[in-house]
Short mmCIF file of C-alpha atoms in Angstrom, two decimals:
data_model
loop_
_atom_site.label_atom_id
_atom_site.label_comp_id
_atom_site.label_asym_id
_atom_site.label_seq_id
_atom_site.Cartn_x
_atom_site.Cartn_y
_atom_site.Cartn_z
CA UNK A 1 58.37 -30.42 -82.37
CA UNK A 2 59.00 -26.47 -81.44
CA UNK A 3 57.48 -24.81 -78.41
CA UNK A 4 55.73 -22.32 -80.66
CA UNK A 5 53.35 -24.55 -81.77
CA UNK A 6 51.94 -25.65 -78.39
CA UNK A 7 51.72 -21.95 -77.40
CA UNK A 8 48.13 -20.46 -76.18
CA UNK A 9 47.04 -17.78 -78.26
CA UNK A 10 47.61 -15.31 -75.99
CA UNK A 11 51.18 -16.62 -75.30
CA UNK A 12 51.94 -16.63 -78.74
CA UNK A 13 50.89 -13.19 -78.93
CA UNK A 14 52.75 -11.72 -75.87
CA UNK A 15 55.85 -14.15 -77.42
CA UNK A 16 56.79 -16.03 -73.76
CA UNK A 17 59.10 -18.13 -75.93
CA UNK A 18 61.53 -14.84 -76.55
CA UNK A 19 60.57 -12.96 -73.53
CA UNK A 20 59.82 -14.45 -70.87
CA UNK A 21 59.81 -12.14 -68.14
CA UNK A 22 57.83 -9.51 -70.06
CA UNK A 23 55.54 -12.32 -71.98
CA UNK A 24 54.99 -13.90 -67.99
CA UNK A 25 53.55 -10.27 -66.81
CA UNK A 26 52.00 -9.31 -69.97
CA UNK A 27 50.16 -12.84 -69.31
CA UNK A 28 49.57 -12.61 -65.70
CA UNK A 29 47.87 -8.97 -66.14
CA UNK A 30 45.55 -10.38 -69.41
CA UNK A 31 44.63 -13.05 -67.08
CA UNK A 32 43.92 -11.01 -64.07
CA UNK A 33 42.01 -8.14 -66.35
CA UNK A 34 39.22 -11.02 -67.44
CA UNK A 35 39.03 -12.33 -64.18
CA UNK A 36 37.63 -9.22 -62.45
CA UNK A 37 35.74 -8.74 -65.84
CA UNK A 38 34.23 -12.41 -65.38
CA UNK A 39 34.00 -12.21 -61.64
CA UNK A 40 32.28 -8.37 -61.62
CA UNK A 41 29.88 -9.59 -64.71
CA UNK A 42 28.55 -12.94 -63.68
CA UNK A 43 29.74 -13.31 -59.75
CA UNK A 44 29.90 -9.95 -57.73
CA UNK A 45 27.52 -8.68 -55.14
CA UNK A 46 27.94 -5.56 -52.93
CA UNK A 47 30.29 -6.64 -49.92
CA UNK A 48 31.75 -4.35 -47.48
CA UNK A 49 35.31 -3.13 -48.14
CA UNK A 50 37.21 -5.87 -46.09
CA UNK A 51 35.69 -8.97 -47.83
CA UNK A 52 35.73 -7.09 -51.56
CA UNK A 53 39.50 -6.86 -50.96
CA UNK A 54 39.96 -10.34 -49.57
CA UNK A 55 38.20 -11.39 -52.45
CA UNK A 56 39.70 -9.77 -55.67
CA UNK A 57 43.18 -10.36 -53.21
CA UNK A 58 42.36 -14.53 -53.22
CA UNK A 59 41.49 -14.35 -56.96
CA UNK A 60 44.75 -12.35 -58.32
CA UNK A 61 46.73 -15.39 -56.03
CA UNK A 62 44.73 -17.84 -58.02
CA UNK A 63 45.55 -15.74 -61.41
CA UNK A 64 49.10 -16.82 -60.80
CA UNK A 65 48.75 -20.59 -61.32
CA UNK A 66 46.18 -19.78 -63.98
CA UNK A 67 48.63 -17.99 -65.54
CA UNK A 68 51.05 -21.36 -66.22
CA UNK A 69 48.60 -22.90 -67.09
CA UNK A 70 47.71 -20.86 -69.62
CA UNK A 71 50.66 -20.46 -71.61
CA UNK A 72 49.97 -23.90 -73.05
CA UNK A 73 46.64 -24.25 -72.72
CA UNK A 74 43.75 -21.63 -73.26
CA UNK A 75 43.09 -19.97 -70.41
CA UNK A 76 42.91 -16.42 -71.51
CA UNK A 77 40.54 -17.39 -74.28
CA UNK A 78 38.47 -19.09 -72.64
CA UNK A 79 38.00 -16.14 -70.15
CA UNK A 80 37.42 -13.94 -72.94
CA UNK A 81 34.53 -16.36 -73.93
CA UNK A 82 32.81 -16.19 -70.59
CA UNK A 83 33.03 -12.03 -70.53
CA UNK A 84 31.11 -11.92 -73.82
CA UNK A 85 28.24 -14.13 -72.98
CA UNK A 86 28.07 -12.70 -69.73
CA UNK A 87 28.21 -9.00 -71.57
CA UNK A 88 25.16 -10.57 -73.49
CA UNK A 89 23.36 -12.11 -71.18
CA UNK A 90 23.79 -8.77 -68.96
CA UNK A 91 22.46 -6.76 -72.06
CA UNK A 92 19.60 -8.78 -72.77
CA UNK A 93 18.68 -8.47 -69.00
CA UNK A 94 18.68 -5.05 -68.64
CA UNK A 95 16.77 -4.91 -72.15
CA UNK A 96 14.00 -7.08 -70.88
CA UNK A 97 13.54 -5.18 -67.60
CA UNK A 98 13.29 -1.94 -69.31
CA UNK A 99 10.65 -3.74 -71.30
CA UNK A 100 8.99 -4.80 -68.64
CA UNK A 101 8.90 -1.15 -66.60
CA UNK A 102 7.57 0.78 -69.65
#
């Protein structure tokens, strides 16, 4: 059985097998990217400066064990998932309030 076959997408793509330092970061950024997309789409709410930082600070920590995780399983995909419904569901809201001021 080779290593390449249990790969995550996004592993496979950033090729952790032959790089892994490189593969690792390229990973680790992907997977802290859709986090703030996730977290600013479906989670975020105006915070002073302090907690703001202590939050996105907490969620690039938990990023890093997200990020072995998802070399074999899909992480990354699955956070690309949850930004597109949230991207539609954000669409459709605005759309309906607009309806409703005109």
């Amino acid at each position: 059985m080779d290593i390449t076959d249990r790969l995550s997408f996004f592993a496979a793509l950033f090729k952790v097998n032959e790089n892994p330092t490189l593969g690792m970061w390229l990973l680790y950024a992907t997977i802290i990217v859709l986090c703030i997309i996730v977290f600013k789409l479906g989670f975020a709410k105006k915070l002073p400066l302090v907690q703001t930082v202590l939050i996105y600070l907490f969620l690039i920590l938990g990023c890093t064990v997200l990020t072995f995780l998802g070399v074999f399983l899909p992480v990354a995909e699955s956070l690309v998932v949850a930004a597109l419904i949230l991207v539609i569901y954000k669409v459709r809201l605005h759309q309906q309030k607009k309806q409703e001021n005109a």
